Amino acid sequence: MQFQWYPGHMTKAKRAMQEDLKLIDVIIELVDSRVPLSSKNPDIDQMANGKSRIILLNKYDLADDARTKCWMDYYEKKGYFVAKVNSKSGAGVKAVQDIIRKACHDKIERDRKRGILNRPIRAMIVGIPNVGKSTFINSFAKKACTKTGNKPGVTKGKQWIRLNKNVELLDTPGILWPKFDDQSVGLRLAFIGSIKDELFNMYELSILLLDYLRENYPEAVSSYYETEQVEESAVQLEQIAVRRGCMKAGGAYDVDKAAKCLIDDFRAGKLGAISLELPECSEDVDV
Ligand code: G4P
């Protein structure tokens, strides 16, 4: 499957984010735990320019725990402060306050030596669309804080969420654009719903998802839809059409409708906790 995608409006968003980055000490980057590399925009690494970095593996409830653990190790080895969170339920969210403090330890010490005491650390959330930025900010804000108004000396219009006396979070997230030169990265982003569905043929997408699942999570589809395990994805999709009552007038299978059901069920986690990539096998999904 071949597709091209260029988000033109991202040039403006990138410029706005560069301005915001000047105001902050630590970047908290959200990635999707099912695709922790494909959902990470590599351009942020240049833009970050020496700031402390935190990676939060969000939606860990939807991902395979063992693989999430591998990804946490992977990013820790690269020097990031790392945690997994479920922004929807709030699990792991409160602990992020401590991680921010740890990530900024050196900066706090530097300030202290220069006689600057109690200057709050400023943090900002960034991530590609749909990764859970707004959900995380809401959850984080509820856990620990009240909103503060504009502060003198801070760009007009910026709102900061005061988490405690030491940490403030910019209340608008930085939207990064999904980036892929590699089609398999685009495909993974399509599976999780981070690229508009209109750009894809849902039937083909569902066949590729079924191929991947058969290889990596052989029982996920048959146990959820209560179907027999088969070797052909096209046949499997017909089984799903039958189970989900996706029929056309005249009694033919509506495989396009079944494809949409499958993708929706996968995205909602109904097929189980499933990850789409591993650190050492970024070629997990063949296009
Ligand atoms: P964004 O700002 O980065 O664009 O993402 P947003 O917070 O809008 O979240 C996108 C979707 O991901 C939302 O679902 C949200 O509920 C869901 N989500 C966020 N964090 C988690 C998580 O940790 N686990 C799970 N399972 N889902 C999460 P939605 O269907 O668009 O909205 P809603 O029906 O859930 O409100």
Short mmCIF file of C-alpha atoms and ligand atoms in Angstrom, two decimals:
data_model
loop_
_atom_site.label_atom_id
_atom_site.label_comp_id
_atom_site.label_asym_id
_atom_site.label_seq_id
_atom_site.Cartn_x
_atom_site.Cartn_y
_atom_site.Cartn_z
CA MET A 1 0.00 0.00 0.00
CA GLN A 2 1.49 3.36 -1.01
CA PHE A 3 0.43 6.71 0.35
CA GLN A 4 1.73 10.24 0.51
CA TRP A 5 0.91 12.65 3.23
CA TYR A 6 2.16 16.14 3.93
CA PRO A 7 0.63 18.25 6.68
CA GLY A 8 1.12 21.76 5.27
CA HIS A 9 -0.24 23.59 8.31
CA MET A 10 2.52 22.08 10.42
CA THR A 11 5.05 24.74 9.38
CA LYS A 12 3.03 27.31 11.33
CA ALA A 13 2.57 24.94 14.27
CA LYS A 14 6.30 24.27 14.34
CA ARG A 15 7.09 27.98 14.51
CA ALA A 16 4.62 28.49 17.36
CA MET A 17 6.12 25.58 19.22
CA GLN A 18 9.63 26.95 18.84
CA GLU A 19 8.46 30.14 20.55
CA ASP A 20 6.85 28.15 23.39
CA LEU A 21 9.96 26.04 23.82
CA LYS A 22 11.92 29.18 24.72
CA LEU A 23 9.76 29.51 27.84
CA ILE A 24 10.23 26.07 29.24
CA ASP A 25 12.80 23.93 31.04
CA VAL A 26 11.58 20.42 30.32
CA ILE A 27 9.80 18.81 27.37
CA ILE A 28 7.33 16.07 28.17
CA GLU A 29 6.78 14.09 25.04
CA LEU A 30 3.81 11.76 24.79
CA VAL A 31 4.07 8.73 22.56
CA ASP A 32 1.57 5.94 21.99
CA SER A 33 2.65 2.80 23.85
CA ARG A 34 1.54 0.60 20.94
CA VAL A 35 3.95 2.37 18.58
CA PRO A 36 6.48 4.21 20.76
CA LEU A 37 8.88 4.93 17.91
CA SER A 38 6.50 5.48 15.01
CA SER A 39 4.47 7.96 17.08
CA LYS A 40 7.58 9.97 17.97
CA ASN A 41 8.48 12.85 15.72
CA PRO A 42 12.28 12.91 15.38
CA ASP A 43 12.37 16.66 14.57
CA ILE A 44 11.65 17.48 18.20
CA ASP A 45 15.18 16.28 19.01
CA GLN A 46 16.71 19.24 17.14
CA MET A 47 14.09 21.65 18.43
CA ALA A 48 14.67 20.53 22.03
CA ASN A 49 18.19 21.94 22.00
CA GLY A 50 19.55 20.83 25.36
CA LYS A 51 16.31 20.92 27.38
CA SER A 52 15.57 18.11 29.82
CA ARG A 53 13.50 15.41 28.19
CA ILE A 54 10.78 13.14 29.48
CA ILE A 55 9.02 10.48 27.43
CA LEU A 56 5.62 9.27 28.59
CA LEU A 57 4.34 6.08 27.06
CA ASN A 58 0.66 6.91 27.06
CA LYS A 59 -2.26 4.49 26.52
CA TYR A 60 -0.26 1.70 28.11
CA ASP A 61 -3.59 0.02 28.85
CA LEU A 62 -3.84 -0.74 25.11
CA ALA A 63 -0.28 -2.05 24.70
CA ASP A 64 1.49 -5.29 25.45
CA ASP A 65 3.12 -4.90 28.90
CA ALA A 66 6.24 -6.89 28.05
CA ARG A 67 6.90 -4.75 24.99
CA THR A 68 6.17 -1.54 26.90
CA LYS A 69 8.85 -2.57 29.38
CA CYS A 70 11.34 -3.04 26.48
CA TRP A 71 10.51 0.43 25.21
CA MET A 72 10.95 2.00 28.62
CA ASP A 73 14.43 0.45 28.86
CA TYR A 74 15.17 1.55 25.31
CA TYR A 75 14.38 5.20 25.99
CA GLU A 76 16.05 5.20 29.40
CA LYS A 77 19.25 3.99 27.78
CA LYS A 78 19.00 6.89 25.38
CA GLY A 79 19.03 9.29 28.33
CA TYR A 80 15.34 10.16 28.65
CA PHE A 81 13.37 10.10 31.87
CA VAL A 82 10.59 7.65 31.14
CA ALA A 83 7.24 6.55 32.54
CA LYS A 84 4.13 4.79 31.32
CA VAL A 85 0.76 6.42 31.87
CA ASN A 86 -2.90 5.82 31.22
CA SER A 87 -4.20 9.36 30.93
CA LYS A 88 -7.76 8.14 30.57
CA SER A 89 -7.88 6.38 33.94
CA GLY A 90 -5.19 8.55 35.53
CA ALA A 91 -2.91 5.60 36.31
CA GLY A 92 0.72 6.69 36.59
CA VAL A 93 -0.13 10.37 36.07
CA LYS A 94 0.58 11.67 39.57
CA ALA A 95 4.07 10.14 39.55
CA VAL A 96 4.99 12.41 36.64
CA GLN A 97 5.47 15.29 39.10
CA ASP A 98 8.39 13.45 40.65
CA ILE A 99 9.84 12.59 37.29
CA ILE A 100 9.77 16.27 36.32
CA ARG A 101 11.67 17.12 39.49
CA LYS A 102 14.25 14.43 38.78
CA ALA A 103 14.62 15.51 35.16
CA CYS A 104 15.28 19.07 36.29
CA HIS A 105 17.51 18.24 39.24
CA ASP A 106 20.64 19.72 37.62
CA LYS A 107 18.85 22.90 36.70
CA ILE A 108 17.44 23.34 40.21
CA GLU A 109 20.96 22.89 41.61
CA ARG A 110 22.41 25.42 39.16
CA ASP A 111 19.73 27.93 40.14
CA ARG A 112 20.37 27.29 43.82
CA LYS A 113 24.11 27.94 43.44
CA ARG A 114 23.33 31.21 41.70
CA GLY A 115 21.06 32.20 44.57
CA ILE A 116 17.83 31.69 42.61
CA LEU A 117 15.45 29.93 44.92
CA ASN A 118 11.93 28.71 44.29
CA ARG A 119 11.78 29.55 40.61
CA PRO A 120 9.22 27.05 39.32
CA ILE A 121 10.22 24.57 36.67
CA ARG A 122 8.25 25.08 33.49
CA ALA A 123 7.16 22.12 31.44
CA MET A 124 5.35 21.59 28.17
CA ILE A 125 3.54 18.62 26.67
CA VAL A 126 4.21 17.74 23.04
CA GLY A 127 3.10 14.91 20.79
CA ILE A 128 1.44 13.97 17.53
CA PRO A 129 -2.35 14.29 17.18
CA ASN A 130 -4.51 11.79 19.06
CA VAL A 131 -1.68 10.60 21.29
CA GLY A 132 -3.61 11.83 24.34
CA LYS A 133 -2.12 15.27 25.09
CA SER A 134 -5.35 16.96 26.15
CA THR A 135 -6.46 13.95 28.17
CA PHE A 136 -3.10 13.90 29.93
CA ILE A 137 -3.15 17.63 30.71
CA ASN A 138 -6.68 17.38 32.14
CA SER A 139 -5.80 14.38 34.21
CA PHE A 140 -2.54 15.92 35.44
CA ALA A 141 -4.27 19.19 36.28
CA LYS A 142 -6.97 17.41 38.28
CA LYS A 143 -4.43 15.44 40.30
CA ALA A 144 -2.47 18.25 41.75
CA CYS A 145 -3.25 21.77 40.94
CA THR A 146 -5.07 24.93 40.16
CA LYS A 147 -4.64 27.10 37.11
CA THR A 148 -2.63 30.28 37.43
CA GLY A 149 -3.35 33.31 35.34
CA ASN A 150 -0.91 35.14 33.12
CA LYS A 151 2.29 36.03 34.83
CA PRO A 152 4.21 39.25 34.35
CA GLY A 153 7.04 38.64 31.94
CA VAL A 154 5.38 35.69 30.31
CA THR A 155 4.10 35.89 26.76
CA LYS A 156 0.61 37.28 26.81
CA GLY A 157 -2.14 34.73 26.58
CA LYS A 158 -0.14 31.82 27.93
CA GLN A 159 -1.82 29.91 30.68
CA TRP A 160 0.20 27.93 33.15
CA ILE A 161 -1.11 25.14 35.28
CA ARG A 162 0.55 25.20 38.65
CA LEU A 163 1.16 21.64 39.75
CA ASN A 164 2.79 22.55 43.04
CA LYS A 165 5.08 25.29 44.21
CA ASN A 166 7.91 23.91 42.06
CA VAL A 167 6.34 22.98 38.75
CA GLU A 168 4.19 24.73 36.15
CA LEU A 169 2.82 23.22 32.98
CA LEU A 170 1.92 25.16 29.84
CA ASP A 171 -1.75 24.40 29.35
CA THR A 172 -1.63 24.22 25.55
CA PRO A 173 0.24 21.25 24.14
CA GLY A 174 2.66 21.42 21.25
CA ILE A 175 1.29 19.51 18.31
CA LEU A 176 3.92 17.56 16.45
CA TRP A 177 3.28 16.08 13.05
CA PRO A 178 3.56 12.39 12.39
CA LYS A 179 6.65 11.81 10.32
CA PHE A 180 7.42 8.91 8.08
CA ASP A 181 9.75 8.40 5.17
CA ASP A 182 9.24 4.76 5.81
CA GLN A 183 5.84 3.45 4.70
CA SER A 184 5.70 0.90 7.50
CA VAL A 185 5.77 3.76 10.03
CA GLY A 186 2.83 5.36 8.21
CA LEU A 187 1.03 2.06 8.29
CA ARG A 188 1.42 1.69 12.05
CA LEU A 189 0.13 5.23 12.52
CA ALA A 190 -2.84 4.35 10.33
CA PHE A 191 -3.59 1.28 12.45
CA ILE A 192 -3.81 3.36 15.61
CA GLY A 193 -5.81 6.13 13.91
CA SER A 194 -3.23 8.91 13.88
CA ILE A 195 -3.56 9.53 10.15
CA LYS A 196 -6.89 10.31 8.54
CA ASP A 197 -8.69 7.14 7.50
CA GLU A 198 -9.71 8.77 4.21
CA LEU A 199 -6.11 8.40 3.05
CA PHE A 200 -6.34 4.62 3.22
CA ASN A 201 -8.23 1.80 1.72
CA MET A 202 -9.73 0.34 4.89
CA TYR A 203 -10.04 -3.09 3.35
CA GLU A 204 -6.31 -3.26 2.59
CA LEU A 205 -5.49 -1.79 5.98
CA SER A 206 -7.54 -4.45 7.74
CA ILE A 207 -5.91 -7.25 5.75
CA LEU A 208 -2.47 -5.97 6.78
CA LEU A 209 -3.58 -5.74 10.39
CA LEU A 210 -4.88 -9.31 10.29
CA ASP A 211 -1.56 -10.48 8.76
CA TYR A 212 0.32 -8.80 11.57
CA LEU A 213 -1.94 -10.14 14.30
CA ARG A 214 -1.76 -13.70 13.00
CA GLU A 215 2.01 -13.52 13.17
CA ASN A 216 2.31 -11.76 16.54
CA TYR A 217 -0.89 -12.34 18.50
CA PRO A 218 -2.32 -15.46 16.87
CA GLU A 219 -5.33 -15.79 19.14
CA ALA A 220 -6.42 -12.17 19.39
CA VAL A 221 -8.90 -12.19 16.51
CA SER A 222 -10.35 -15.68 16.92
CA SER A 223 -10.89 -15.27 20.64
CA TYR A 224 -12.58 -11.88 20.39
CA TYR A 225 -14.85 -12.70 17.45
CA GLU A 226 -15.19 -16.38 18.44
CA THR A 227 -14.11 -17.60 15.03
CA GLU A 228 -11.85 -20.43 13.97
CA GLN A 229 -8.20 -19.68 13.34
CA VAL A 230 -7.51 -19.54 9.61
CA GLU A 231 -4.41 -18.82 7.55
CA GLU A 232 -5.94 -16.35 5.10
CA SER A 233 -6.68 -12.79 6.18
CA ALA A 234 -9.34 -12.36 3.49
CA VAL A 235 -11.15 -15.43 4.85
CA GLN A 236 -10.76 -14.15 8.39
CA LEU A 237 -12.36 -10.85 7.40
CA GLU A 238 -15.34 -12.73 5.96
CA GLN A 239 -15.67 -14.57 9.27
CA ILE A 240 -15.72 -11.20 11.04
CA ALA A 241 -18.39 -9.99 8.59
CA VAL A 242 -20.52 -12.97 9.55
CA ARG A 243 -19.98 -12.56 13.30
CA ARG A 244 -20.67 -8.85 13.20
CA GLY A 245 -23.64 -9.16 10.84
CA CYS A 246 -21.96 -7.15 8.07
CA MET A 247 -23.99 -8.28 5.09
CA LYS A 248 -25.06 -6.54 1.92
CA ALA A 249 -28.54 -6.70 0.49
CA GLY A 250 -28.78 -10.02 -1.28
CA GLY A 251 -26.70 -11.80 1.36
CA ALA A 252 -23.10 -11.07 0.22
CA TYR A 253 -20.49 -10.30 2.89
CA ASP A 254 -19.85 -6.60 3.40
CA VAL A 255 -16.11 -6.89 3.91
CA ASP A 256 -15.61 -3.12 3.85
CA LYS A 257 -17.91 -2.76 6.81
CA ALA A 258 -16.19 -5.69 8.52
CA ALA A 259 -12.83 -4.00 7.89
CA LYS A 260 -14.03 -0.87 9.66
CA CYS A 261 -15.36 -2.93 12.58
CA LEU A 262 -12.02 -4.70 12.94
CA ILE A 263 -10.00 -1.48 12.87
CA ASP A 264 -12.37 0.21 15.36
CA ASP A 265 -12.24 -2.80 17.69
CA PHE A 266 -8.46 -2.90 17.50
CA ARG A 267 -8.17 0.84 18.25
CA ALA A 268 -10.51 0.51 21.21
CA GLY A 269 -8.40 -2.30 22.66
CA LYS A 270 -11.14 -4.91 22.29
CA LEU A 271 -8.75 -7.40 20.69
CA GLY A 272 -6.53 -7.22 23.76
CA ALA A 273 -3.35 -5.37 24.72
CA ILE A 274 -1.39 -5.31 21.48
CA SER A 275 1.82 -3.54 20.47
CA LEU A 276 2.83 -2.96 16.89
CA GLU A 277 6.57 -2.59 17.21
CA LEU A 278 9.55 -3.59 19.27
CA PRO A 279 12.81 -1.67 19.71
CA GLU A 280 14.96 -4.20 17.90
CA CYS A 281 12.48 -5.02 15.17
CA SER A 282 11.26 -1.83 13.63
CA GLU A 283 10.43 -3.93 10.56
CA ASP A 284 7.65 -5.68 12.47
CA VAL A 285 4.99 -4.67 10.02
CA ASP A 286 5.70 -5.45 6.39
CA VAL A 287 3.99 -3.30 3.84
P1 G4P B 1 -4.59 14.79 21.59
O1 G4P B 1 -4.90 15.95 22.50
O2 G4P B 1 -3.17 14.36 21.66
O3 G4P B 1 -5.01 14.99 20.16
O4 G4P B 1 -5.42 13.52 22.11
P2 G4P B 1 -6.70 13.45 23.07
O5 G4P B 1 -6.34 13.85 24.46
O6 G4P B 1 -7.83 14.15 22.41
O7 G4P B 1 -6.97 11.88 23.08
C1 G4P B 1 -7.27 11.16 21.88
C2 G4P B 1 -8.06 9.92 22.24
O8 G4P B 1 -7.23 9.04 23.02
C3 G4P B 1 -9.30 10.17 23.09
O9 G4P B 1 -10.27 9.22 22.69
C4 G4P B 1 -8.84 9.86 24.50
O10 G4P B 1 -9.90 9.49 25.37
C5 G4P B 1 -7.94 8.68 24.22
N1 G4P B 1 -6.91 8.48 25.27
C6 G4P B 1 -6.05 9.38 25.79
N2 G4P B 1 -5.24 8.82 26.69
C7 G4P B 1 -5.59 7.50 26.76
C8 G4P B 1 -5.10 6.38 27.51
O11 G4P B 1 -4.13 6.46 28.28
N3 G4P B 1 -5.72 5.19 27.27
C9 G4P B 1 -6.74 5.04 26.40
N4 G4P B 1 -7.29 3.85 26.23
N5 G4P B 1 -7.22 6.09 25.66
C10 G4P B 1 -6.65 7.29 25.85
P3 G4P B 1 -11.53 9.60 21.87
O12 G4P B 1 -12.16 8.33 21.48
O13 G4P B 1 -11.14 10.56 20.80
O14 G4P B 1 -12.38 10.37 22.91
P4 G4P B 1 -13.22 9.81 24.15
O15 G4P B 1 -14.42 9.20 23.51
O16 G4P B 1 -12.37 8.78 24.87
O17 G4P B 1 -13.49 11.02 24.94
#
